[in-house]
JSON list of C-alpha atoms in Angstrom, two decimals:
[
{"chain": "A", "resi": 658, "resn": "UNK", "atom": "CA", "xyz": [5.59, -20.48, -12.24]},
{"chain": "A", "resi": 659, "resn": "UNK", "atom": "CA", "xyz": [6.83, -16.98, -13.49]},
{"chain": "A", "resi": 660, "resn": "UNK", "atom": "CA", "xyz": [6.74, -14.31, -10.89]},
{"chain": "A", "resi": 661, "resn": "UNK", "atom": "CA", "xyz": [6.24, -10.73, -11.53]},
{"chain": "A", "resi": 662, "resn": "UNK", "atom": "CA", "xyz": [7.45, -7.36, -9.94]},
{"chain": "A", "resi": 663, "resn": "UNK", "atom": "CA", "xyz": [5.74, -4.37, -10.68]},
{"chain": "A", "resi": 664, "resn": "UNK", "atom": "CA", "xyz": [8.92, -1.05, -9.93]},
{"chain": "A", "resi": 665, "resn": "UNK", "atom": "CA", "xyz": [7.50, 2.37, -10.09]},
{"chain": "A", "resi": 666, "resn": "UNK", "atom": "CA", "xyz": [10.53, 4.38, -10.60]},
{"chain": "A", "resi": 667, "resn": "UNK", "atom": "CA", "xyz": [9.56, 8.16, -8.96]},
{"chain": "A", "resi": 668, "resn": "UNK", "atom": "CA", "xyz": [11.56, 11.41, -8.50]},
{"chain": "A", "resi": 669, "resn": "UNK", "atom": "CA", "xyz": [10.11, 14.61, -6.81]},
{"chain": "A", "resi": 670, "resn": "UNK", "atom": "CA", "xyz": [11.53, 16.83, -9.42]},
{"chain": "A", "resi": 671, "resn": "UNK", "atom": "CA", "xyz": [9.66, 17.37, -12.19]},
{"chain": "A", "resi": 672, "resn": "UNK", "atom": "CA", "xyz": [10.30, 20.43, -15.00]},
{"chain": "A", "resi": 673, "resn": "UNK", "atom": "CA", "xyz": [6.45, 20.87, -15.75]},
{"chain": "A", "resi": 674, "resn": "UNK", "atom": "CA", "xyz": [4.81, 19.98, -12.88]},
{"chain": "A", "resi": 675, "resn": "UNK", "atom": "CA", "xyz": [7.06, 19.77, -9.87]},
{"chain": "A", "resi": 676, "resn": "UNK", "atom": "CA", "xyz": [5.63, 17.04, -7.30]},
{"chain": "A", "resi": 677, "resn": "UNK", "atom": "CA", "xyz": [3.17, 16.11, -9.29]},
{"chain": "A", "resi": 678, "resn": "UNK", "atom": "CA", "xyz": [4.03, 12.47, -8.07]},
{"chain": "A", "resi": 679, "resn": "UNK", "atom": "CA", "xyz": [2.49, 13.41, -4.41]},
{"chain": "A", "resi": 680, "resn": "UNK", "atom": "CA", "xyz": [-0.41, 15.78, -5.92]},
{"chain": "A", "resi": 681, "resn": "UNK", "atom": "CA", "xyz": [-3.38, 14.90, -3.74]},
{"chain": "A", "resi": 682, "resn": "UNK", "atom": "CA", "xyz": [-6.46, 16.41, -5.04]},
{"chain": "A", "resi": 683, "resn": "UNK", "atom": "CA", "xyz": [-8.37, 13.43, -4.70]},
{"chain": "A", "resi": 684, "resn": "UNK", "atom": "CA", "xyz": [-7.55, 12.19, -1.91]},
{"chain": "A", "resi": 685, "resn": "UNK", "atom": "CA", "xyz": [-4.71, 9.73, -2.38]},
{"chain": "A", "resi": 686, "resn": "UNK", "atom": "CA", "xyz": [-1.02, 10.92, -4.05]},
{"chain": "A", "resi": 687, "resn": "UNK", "atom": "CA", "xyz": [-0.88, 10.31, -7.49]},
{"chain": "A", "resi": 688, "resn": "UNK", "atom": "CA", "xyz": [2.12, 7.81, -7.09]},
{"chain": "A", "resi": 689, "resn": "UNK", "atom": "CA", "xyz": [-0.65, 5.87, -4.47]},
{"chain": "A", "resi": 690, "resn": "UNK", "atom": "CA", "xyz": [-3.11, 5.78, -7.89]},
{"chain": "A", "resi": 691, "resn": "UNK", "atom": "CA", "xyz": [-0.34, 4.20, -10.03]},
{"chain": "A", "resi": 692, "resn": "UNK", "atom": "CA", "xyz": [0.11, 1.54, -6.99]},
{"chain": "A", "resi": 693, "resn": "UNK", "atom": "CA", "xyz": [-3.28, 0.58, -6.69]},
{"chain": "A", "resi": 694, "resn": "UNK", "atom": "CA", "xyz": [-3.49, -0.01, -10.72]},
{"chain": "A", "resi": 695, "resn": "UNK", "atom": "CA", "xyz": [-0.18, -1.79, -11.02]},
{"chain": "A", "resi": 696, "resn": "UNK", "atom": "CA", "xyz": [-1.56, -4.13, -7.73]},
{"chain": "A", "resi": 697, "resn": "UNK", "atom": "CA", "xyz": [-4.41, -5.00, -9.45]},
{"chain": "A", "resi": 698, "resn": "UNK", "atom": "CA", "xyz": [-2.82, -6.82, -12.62]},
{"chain": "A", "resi": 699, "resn": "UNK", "atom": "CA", "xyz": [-3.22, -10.58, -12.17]},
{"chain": "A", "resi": 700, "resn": "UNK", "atom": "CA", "xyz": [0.56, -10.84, -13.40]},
{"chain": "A", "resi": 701, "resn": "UNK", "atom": "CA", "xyz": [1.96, -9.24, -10.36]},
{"chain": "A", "resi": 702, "resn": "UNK", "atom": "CA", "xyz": [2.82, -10.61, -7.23]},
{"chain": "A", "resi": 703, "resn": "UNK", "atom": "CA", "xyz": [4.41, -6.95, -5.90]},
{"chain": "A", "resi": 704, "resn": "UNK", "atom": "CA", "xyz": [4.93, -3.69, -6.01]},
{"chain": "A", "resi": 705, "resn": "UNK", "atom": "CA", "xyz": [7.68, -1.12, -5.42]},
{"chain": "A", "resi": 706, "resn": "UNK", "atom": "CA", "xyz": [8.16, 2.20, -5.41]},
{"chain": "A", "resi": 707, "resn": "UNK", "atom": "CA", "xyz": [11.47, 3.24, -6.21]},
{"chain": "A", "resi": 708, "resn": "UNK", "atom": "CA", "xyz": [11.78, 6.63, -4.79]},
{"chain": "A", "resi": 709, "resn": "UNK", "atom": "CA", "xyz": [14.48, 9.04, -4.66]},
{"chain": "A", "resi": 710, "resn": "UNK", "atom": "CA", "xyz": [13.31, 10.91, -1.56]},
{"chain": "A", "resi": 711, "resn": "UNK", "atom": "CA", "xyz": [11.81, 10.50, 1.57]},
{"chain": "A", "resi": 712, "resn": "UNK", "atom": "CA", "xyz": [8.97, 12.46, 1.74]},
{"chain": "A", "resi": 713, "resn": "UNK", "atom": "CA", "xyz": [7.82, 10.15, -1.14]},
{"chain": "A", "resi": 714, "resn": "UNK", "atom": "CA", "xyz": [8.66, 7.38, 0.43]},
{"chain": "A", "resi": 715, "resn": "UNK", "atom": "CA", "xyz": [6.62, 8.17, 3.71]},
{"chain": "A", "resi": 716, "resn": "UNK", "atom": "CA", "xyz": [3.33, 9.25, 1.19]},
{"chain": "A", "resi": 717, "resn": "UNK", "atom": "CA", "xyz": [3.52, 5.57, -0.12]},
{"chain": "A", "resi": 718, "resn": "UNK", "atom": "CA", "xyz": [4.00, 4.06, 2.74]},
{"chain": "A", "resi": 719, "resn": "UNK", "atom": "CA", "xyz": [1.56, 5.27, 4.67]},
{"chain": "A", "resi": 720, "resn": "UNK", "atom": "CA", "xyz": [-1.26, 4.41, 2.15]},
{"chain": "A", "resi": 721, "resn": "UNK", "atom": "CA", "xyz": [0.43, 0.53, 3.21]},
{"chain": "A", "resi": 722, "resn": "UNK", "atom": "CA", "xyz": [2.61, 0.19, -0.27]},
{"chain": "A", "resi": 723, "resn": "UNK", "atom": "CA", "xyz": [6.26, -0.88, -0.42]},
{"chain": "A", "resi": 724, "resn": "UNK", "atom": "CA", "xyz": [8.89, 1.97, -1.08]},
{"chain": "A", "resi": 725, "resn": "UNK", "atom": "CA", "xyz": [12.69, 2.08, -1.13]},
{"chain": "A", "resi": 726, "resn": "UNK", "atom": "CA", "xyz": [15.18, 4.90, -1.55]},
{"chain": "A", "resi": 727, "resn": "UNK", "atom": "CA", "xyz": [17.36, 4.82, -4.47]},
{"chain": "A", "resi": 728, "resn": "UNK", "atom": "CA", "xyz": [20.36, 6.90, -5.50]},
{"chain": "A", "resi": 729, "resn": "UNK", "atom": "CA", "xyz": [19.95, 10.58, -6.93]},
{"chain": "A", "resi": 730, "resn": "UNK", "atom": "CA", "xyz": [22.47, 10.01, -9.92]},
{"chain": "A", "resi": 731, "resn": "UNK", "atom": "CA", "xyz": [20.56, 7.85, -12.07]},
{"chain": "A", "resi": 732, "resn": "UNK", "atom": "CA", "xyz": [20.27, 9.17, -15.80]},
{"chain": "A", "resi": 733, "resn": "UNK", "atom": "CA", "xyz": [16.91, 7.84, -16.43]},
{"chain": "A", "resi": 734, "resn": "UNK", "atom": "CA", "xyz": [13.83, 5.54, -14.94]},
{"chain": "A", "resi": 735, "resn": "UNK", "atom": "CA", "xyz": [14.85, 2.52, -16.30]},
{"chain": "A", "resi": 736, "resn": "UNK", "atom": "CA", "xyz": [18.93, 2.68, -14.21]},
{"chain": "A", "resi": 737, "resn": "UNK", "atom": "CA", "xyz": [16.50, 3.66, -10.86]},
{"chain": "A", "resi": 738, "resn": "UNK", "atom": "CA", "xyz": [14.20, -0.09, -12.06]},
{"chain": "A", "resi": 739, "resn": "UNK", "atom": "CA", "xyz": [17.71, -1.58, -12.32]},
{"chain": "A", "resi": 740, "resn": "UNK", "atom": "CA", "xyz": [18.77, -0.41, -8.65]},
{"chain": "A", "resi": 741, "resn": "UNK", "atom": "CA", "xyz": [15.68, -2.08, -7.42]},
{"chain": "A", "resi": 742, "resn": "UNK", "atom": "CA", "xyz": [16.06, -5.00, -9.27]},
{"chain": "A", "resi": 743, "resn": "UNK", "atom": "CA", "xyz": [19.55, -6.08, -8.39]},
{"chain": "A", "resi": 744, "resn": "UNK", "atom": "CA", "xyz": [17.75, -6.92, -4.65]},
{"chain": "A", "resi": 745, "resn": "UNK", "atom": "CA", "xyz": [14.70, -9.16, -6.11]},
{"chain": "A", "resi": 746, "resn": "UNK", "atom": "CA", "xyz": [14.60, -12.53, -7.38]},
{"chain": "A", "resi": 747, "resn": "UNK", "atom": "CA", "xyz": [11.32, -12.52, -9.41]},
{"chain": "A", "resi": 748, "resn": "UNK", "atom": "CA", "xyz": [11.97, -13.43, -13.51]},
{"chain": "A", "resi": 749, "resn": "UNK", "atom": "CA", "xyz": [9.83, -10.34, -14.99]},
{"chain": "A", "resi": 750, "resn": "UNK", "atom": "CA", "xyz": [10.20, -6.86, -13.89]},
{"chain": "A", "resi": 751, "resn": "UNK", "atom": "CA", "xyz": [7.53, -4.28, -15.09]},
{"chain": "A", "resi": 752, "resn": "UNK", "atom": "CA", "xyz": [8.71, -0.76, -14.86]},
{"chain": "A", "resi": 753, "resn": "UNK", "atom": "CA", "xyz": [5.27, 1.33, -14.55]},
{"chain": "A", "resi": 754, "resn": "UNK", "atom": "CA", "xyz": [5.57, 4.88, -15.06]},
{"chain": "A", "resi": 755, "resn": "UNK", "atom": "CA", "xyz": [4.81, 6.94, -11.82]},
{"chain": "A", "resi": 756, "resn": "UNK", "atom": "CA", "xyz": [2.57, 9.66, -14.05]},
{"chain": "A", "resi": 757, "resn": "UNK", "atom": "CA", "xyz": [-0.18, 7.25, -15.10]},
{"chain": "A", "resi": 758, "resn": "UNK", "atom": "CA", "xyz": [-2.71, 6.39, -12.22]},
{"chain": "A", "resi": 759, "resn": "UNK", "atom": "CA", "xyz": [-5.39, 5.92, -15.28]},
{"chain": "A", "resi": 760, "resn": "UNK", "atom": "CA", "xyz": [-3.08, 2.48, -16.28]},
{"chain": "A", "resi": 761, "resn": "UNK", "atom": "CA", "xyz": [-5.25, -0.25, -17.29]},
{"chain": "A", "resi": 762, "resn": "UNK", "atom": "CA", "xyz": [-3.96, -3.02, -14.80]},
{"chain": "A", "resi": 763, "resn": "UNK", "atom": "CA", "xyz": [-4.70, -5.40, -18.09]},
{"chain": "A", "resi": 764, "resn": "UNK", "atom": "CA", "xyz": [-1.78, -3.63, -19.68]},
{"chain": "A", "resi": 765, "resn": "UNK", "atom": "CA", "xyz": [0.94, -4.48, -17.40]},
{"chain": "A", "resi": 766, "resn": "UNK", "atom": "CA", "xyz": [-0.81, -8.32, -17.83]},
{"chain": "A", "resi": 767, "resn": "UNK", "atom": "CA", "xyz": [-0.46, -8.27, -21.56]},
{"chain": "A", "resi": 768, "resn": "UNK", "atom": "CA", "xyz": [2.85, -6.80, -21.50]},
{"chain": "A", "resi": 769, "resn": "UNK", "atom": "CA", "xyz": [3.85, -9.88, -18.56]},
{"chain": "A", "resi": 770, "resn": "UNK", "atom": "CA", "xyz": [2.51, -12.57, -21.04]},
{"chain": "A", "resi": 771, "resn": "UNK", "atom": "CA", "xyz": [3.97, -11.78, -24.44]},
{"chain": "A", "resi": 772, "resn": "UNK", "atom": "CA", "xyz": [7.11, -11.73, -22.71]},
{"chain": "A", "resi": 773, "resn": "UNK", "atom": "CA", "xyz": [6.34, -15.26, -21.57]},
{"chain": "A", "resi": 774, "resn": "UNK", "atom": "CA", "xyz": [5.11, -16.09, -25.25]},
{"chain": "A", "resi": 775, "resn": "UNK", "atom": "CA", "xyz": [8.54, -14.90, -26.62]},
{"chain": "A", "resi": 776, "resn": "UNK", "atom": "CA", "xyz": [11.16, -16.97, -24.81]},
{"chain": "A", "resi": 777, "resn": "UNK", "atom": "CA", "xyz": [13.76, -15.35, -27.07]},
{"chain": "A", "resi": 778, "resn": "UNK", "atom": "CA", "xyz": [12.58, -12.01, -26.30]},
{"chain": "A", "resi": 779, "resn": "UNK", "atom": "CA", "xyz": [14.58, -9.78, -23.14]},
{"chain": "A", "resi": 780, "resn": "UNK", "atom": "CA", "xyz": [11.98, -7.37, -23.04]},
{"chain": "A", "resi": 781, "resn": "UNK", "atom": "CA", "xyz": [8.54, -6.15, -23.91]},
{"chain": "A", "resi": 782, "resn": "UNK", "atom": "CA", "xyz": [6.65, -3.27, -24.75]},
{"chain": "A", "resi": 783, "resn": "UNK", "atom": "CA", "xyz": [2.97, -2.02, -26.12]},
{"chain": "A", "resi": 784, "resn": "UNK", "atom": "CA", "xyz": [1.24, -0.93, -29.15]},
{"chain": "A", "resi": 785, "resn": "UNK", "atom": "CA", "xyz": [-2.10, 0.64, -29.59]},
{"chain": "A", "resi": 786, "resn": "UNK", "atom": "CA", "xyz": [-4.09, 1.74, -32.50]},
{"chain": "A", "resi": 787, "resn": "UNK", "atom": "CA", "xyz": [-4.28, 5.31, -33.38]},
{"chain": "A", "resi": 788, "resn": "UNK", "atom": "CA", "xyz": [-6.98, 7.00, -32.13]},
{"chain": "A", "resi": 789, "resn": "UNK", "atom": "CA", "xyz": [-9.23, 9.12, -34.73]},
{"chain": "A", "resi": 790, "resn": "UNK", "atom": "CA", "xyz": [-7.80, 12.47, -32.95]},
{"chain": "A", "resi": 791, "resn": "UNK", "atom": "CA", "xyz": [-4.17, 11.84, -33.02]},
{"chain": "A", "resi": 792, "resn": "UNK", "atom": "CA", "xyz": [-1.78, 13.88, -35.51]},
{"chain": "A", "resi": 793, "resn": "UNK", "atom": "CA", "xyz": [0.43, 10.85, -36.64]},
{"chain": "A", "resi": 794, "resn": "UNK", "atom": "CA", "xyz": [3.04, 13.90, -37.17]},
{"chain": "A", "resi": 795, "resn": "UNK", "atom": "CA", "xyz": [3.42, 14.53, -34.24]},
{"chain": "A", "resi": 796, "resn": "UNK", "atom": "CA", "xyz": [6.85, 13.69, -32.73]},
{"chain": "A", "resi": 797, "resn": "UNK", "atom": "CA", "xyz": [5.39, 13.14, -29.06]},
{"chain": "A", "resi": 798, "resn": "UNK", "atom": "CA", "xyz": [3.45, 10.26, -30.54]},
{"chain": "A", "resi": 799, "resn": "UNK", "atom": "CA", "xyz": [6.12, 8.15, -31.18]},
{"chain": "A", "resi": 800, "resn": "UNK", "atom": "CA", "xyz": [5.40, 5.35, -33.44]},
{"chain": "A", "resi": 801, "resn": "UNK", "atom": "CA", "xyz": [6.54, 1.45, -33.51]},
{"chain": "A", "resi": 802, "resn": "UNK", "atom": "CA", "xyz": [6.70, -0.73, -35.89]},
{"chain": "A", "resi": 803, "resn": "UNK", "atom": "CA", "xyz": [5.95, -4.76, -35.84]},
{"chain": "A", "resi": 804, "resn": "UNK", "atom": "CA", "xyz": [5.50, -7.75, -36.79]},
{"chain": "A", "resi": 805, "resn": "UNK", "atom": "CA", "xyz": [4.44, -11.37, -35.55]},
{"chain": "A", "resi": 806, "resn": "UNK", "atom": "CA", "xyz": [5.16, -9.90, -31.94]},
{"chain": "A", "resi": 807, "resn": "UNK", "atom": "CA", "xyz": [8.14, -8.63, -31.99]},
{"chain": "A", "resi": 808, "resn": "UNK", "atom": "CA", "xyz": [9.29, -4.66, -32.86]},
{"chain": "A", "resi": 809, "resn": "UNK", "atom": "CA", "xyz": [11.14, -4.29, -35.75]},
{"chain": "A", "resi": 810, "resn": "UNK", "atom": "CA", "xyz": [11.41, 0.20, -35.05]},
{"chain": "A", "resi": 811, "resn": "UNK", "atom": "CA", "xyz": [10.85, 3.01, -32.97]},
{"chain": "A", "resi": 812, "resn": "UNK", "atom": "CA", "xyz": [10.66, 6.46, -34.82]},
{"chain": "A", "resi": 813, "resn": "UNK", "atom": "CA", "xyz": [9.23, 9.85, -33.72]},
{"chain": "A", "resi": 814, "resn": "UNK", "atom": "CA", "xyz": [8.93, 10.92, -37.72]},
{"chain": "A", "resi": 815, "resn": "UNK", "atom": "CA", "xyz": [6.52, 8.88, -39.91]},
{"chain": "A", "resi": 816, "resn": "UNK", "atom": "CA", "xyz": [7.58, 6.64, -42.47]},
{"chain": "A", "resi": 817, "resn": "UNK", "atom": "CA", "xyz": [5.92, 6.39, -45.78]},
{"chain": "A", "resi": 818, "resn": "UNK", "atom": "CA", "xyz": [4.54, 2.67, -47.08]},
{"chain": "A", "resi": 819, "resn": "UNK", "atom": "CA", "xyz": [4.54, 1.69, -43.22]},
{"chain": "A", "resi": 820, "resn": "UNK", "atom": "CA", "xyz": [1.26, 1.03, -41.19]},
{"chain": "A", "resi": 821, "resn": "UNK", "atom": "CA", "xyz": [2.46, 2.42, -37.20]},
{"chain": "A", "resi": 822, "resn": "UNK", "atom": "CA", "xyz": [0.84, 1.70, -34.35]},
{"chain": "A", "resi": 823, "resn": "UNK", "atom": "CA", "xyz": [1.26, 4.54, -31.35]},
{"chain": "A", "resi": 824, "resn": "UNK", "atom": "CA", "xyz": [3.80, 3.41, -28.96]},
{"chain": "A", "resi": 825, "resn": "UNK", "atom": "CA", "xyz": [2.53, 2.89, -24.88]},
{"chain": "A", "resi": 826, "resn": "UNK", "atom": "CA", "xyz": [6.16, 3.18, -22.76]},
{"chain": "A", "resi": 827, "resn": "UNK", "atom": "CA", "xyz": [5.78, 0.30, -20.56]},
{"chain": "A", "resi": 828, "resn": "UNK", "atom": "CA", "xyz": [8.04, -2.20, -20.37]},
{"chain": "A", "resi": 829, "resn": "UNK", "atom": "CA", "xyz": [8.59, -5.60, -18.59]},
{"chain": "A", "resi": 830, "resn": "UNK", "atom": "CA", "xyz": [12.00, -7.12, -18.23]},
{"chain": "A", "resi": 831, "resn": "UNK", "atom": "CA", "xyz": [13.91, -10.11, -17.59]},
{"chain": "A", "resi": 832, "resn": "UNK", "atom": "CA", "xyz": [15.02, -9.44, -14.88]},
{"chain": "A", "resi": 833, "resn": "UNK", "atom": "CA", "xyz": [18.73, -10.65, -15.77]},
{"chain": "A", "resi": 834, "resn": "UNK", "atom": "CA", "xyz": [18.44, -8.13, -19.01]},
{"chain": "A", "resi": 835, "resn": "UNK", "atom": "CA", "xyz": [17.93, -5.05, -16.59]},
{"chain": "A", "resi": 836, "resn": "UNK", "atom": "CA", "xyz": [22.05, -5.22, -15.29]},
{"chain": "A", "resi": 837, "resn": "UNK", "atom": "CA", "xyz": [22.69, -5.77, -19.46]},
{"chain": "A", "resi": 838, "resn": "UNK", "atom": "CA", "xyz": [20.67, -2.79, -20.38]},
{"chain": "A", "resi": 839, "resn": "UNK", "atom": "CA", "xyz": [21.50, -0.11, -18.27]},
{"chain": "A", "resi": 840, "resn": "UNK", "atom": "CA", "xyz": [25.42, -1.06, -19.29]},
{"chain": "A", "resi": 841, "resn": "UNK", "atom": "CA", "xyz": [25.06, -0.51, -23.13]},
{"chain": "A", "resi": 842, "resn": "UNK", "atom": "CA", "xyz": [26.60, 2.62, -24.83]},
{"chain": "A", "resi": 843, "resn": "UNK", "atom": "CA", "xyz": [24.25, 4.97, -26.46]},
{"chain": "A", "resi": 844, "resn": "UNK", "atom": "CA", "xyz": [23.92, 4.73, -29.70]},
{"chain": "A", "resi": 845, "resn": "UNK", "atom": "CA", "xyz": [23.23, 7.31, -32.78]},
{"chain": "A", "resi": 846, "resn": "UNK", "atom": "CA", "xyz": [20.06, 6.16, -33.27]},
{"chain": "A", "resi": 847, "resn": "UNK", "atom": "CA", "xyz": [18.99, 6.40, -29.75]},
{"chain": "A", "resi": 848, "resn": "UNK", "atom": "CA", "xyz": [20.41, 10.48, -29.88]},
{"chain": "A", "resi": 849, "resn": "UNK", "atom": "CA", "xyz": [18.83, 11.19, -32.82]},
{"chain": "A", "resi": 850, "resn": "UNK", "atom": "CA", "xyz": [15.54, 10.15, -32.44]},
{"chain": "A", "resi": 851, "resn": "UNK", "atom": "CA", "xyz": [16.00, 10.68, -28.45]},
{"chain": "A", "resi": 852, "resn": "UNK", "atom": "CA", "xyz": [14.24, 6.86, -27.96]},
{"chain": "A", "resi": 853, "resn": "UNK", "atom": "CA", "xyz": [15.89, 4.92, -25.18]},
{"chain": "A", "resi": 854, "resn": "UNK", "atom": "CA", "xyz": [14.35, 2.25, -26.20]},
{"chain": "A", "resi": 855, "resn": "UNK", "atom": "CA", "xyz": [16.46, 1.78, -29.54]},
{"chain": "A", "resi": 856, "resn": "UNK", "atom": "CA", "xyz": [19.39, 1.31, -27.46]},
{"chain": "A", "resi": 857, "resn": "UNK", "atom": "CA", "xyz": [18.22, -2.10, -26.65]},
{"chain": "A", "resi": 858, "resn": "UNK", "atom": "CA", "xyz": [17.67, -3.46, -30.46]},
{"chain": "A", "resi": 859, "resn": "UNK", "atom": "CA", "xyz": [20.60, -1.51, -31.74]},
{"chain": "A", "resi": 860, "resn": "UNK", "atom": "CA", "xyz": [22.24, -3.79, -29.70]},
{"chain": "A", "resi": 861, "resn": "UNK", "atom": "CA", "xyz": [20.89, -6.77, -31.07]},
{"chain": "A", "resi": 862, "resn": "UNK", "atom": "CA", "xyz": [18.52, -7.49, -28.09]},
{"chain": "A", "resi": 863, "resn": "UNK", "atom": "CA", "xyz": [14.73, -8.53, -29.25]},
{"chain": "A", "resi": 864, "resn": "UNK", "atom": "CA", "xyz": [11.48, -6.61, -27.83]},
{"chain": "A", "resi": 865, "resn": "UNK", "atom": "CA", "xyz": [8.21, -8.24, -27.72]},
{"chain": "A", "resi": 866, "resn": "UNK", "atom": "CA", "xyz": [5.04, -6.08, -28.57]},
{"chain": "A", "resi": 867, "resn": "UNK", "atom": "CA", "xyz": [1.50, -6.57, -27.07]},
{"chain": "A", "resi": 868, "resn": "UNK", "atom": "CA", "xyz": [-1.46, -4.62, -28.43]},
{"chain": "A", "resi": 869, "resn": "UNK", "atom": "CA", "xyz": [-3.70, -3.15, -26.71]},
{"chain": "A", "resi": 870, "resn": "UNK", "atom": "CA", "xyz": [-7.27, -1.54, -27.21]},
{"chain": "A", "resi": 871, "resn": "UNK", "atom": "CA", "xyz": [-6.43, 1.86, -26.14]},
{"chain": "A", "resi": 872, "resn": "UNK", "atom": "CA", "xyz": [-2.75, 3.39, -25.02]},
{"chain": "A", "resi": 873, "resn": "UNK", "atom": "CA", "xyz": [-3.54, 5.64, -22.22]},
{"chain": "A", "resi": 874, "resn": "UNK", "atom": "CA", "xyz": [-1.10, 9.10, -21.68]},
{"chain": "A", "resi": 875, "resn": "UNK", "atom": "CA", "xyz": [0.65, 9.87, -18.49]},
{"chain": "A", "resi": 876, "resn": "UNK", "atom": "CA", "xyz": [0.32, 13.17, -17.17]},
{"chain": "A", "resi": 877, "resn": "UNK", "atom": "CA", "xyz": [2.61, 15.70, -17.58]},
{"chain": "A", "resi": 878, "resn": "UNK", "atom": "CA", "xyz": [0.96, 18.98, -16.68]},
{"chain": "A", "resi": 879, "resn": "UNK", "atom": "CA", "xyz": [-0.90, 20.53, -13.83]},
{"chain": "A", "resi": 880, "resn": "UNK", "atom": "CA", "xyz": [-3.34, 20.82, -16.43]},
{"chain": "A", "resi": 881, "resn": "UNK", "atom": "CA", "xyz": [-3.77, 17.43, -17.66]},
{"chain": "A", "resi": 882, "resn": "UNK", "atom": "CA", "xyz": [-3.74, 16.55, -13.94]},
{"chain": "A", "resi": 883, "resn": "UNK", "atom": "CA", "xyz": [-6.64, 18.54, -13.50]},
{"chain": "A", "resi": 884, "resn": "UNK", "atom": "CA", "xyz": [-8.45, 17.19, -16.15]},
{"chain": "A", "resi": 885, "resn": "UNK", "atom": "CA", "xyz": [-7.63, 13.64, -14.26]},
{"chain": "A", "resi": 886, "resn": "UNK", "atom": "CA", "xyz": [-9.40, 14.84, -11.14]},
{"chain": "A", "resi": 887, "resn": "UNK", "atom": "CA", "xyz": [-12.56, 15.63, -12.68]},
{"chain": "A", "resi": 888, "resn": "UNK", "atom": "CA", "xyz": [-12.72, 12.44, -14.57]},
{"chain": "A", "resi": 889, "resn": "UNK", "atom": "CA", "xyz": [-11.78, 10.54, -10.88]},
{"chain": "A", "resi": 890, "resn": "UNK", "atom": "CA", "xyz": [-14.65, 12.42, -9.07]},
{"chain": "A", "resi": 891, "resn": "UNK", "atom": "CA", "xyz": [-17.26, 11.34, -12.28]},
{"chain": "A", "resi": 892, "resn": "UNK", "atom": "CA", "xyz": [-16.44, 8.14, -11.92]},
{"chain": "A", "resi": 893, "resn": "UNK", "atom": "CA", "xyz": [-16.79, 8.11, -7.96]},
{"chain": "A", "resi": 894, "resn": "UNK", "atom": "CA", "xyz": [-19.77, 9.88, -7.64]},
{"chain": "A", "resi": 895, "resn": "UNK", "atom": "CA", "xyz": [-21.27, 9.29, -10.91]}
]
């Protein structure tokens, strides 16, 4: 049976909303949201928050959720997963963004089984449809591209005579890729279109793509976070 690990890799520095990873307006730290979501995919048989301080270590904990410390120096999310990682022994590793307590726990589930469905796959990712709103211009919405499954491009600029879907940055792992990926060179690809994730098919590796219904956004802003409160206490007390 495959097992699944669910890492939430979490820093306390943040440029646009500093701490937003222990904001508590309703109740529970956002990082405590993003644990109770990721807990309740089928797929996963634990979660971990990999923190790089203590005062976010001793929020998670005390809501009962598992938290270790991991080095300061790591460029990115995905090297702080790979810490983690290197001390588990379950085949999939999900890294779950610590700014999105609104995560559908389904998503982490469909992004756990097309990675099953595509043996010859290292990694996964997800696709959703763009919604009537979106500017398809715009370089925040970054796009993928695929077929049968399996991603074929990343690109923040649209391309003509191609039908994107937006891309939703969550990604499950082998967990004997993690080690591999964190060890490639950059590549020009990757710089130019500042998309980690190109690092991994420049390289030859093969991404499998789940779609799902609707690609929710992380929060980034006091604002946004605000916005994320009132929606929690409507659908508490609604």
């Amino acid at each position: 049976m495959t097992t699944a690990c669910a890492v939430i890799p979490t820093r306390l520095a943040s440029s646009r909303f500093p701490r937003k990873c222990l904001a508590d307006q309703t109740g529970l730290p956002m990082v405590v949201h993003v644990c109770r979501q990721a807990e309740a995919a089928s797929s996963i048989d634990r979660v971990i928050v990999a923190a790089d301080d203590t005062e976010i270590i001793d929020a998670v904990r005390g809501f009962g959720y598992e938290a270790v410390m991991t080095r300061e120096d790591h460029p990115n999310g995905s090297s702080r997963v790979a810490e983690v990682a290197e001390s588990l022994d379950h085949d999939i590793i999900v890294n779950v963004q610590g700014d999105e307590p609104e995560l559908d726990p389904s998503d982490i589930d469909a992004s756990v089984g097309v990675l099953i469905g595509h043996p010859d796959c290292r990694v996964a990712t997800l696709a959703t449809p763009f919604a009537p709103g979106d500017d398809r211009n715009d370089p925040n919405l970054v796009k993928i591209y695929h077929d049968e499954g399996v991603a074929i491009d990343f690109s923040r600029t649209l391309k003509e005579s191609t039908h994107p879907m937006r891309h939703v940055g969550l990604y499950a792992y082998r967990r004997d890729f993690l080690p591999v990926y964190v060890g490639l060179p950059e590549t020009d690809r990757e710089r130019a279109e500042r998309l980690e994730q190109l690092r991994i098919m420049d390289h030859g590796h093969s991404m499998a793509v789940a779609v799902v219904p609707v690609g929710r956004h992380g929060i980034d802003t006091p604002e946004q976070y605000r916005e994320f409160v009132d929606r929690w206490r409507s659908s508490e007390h609604g």
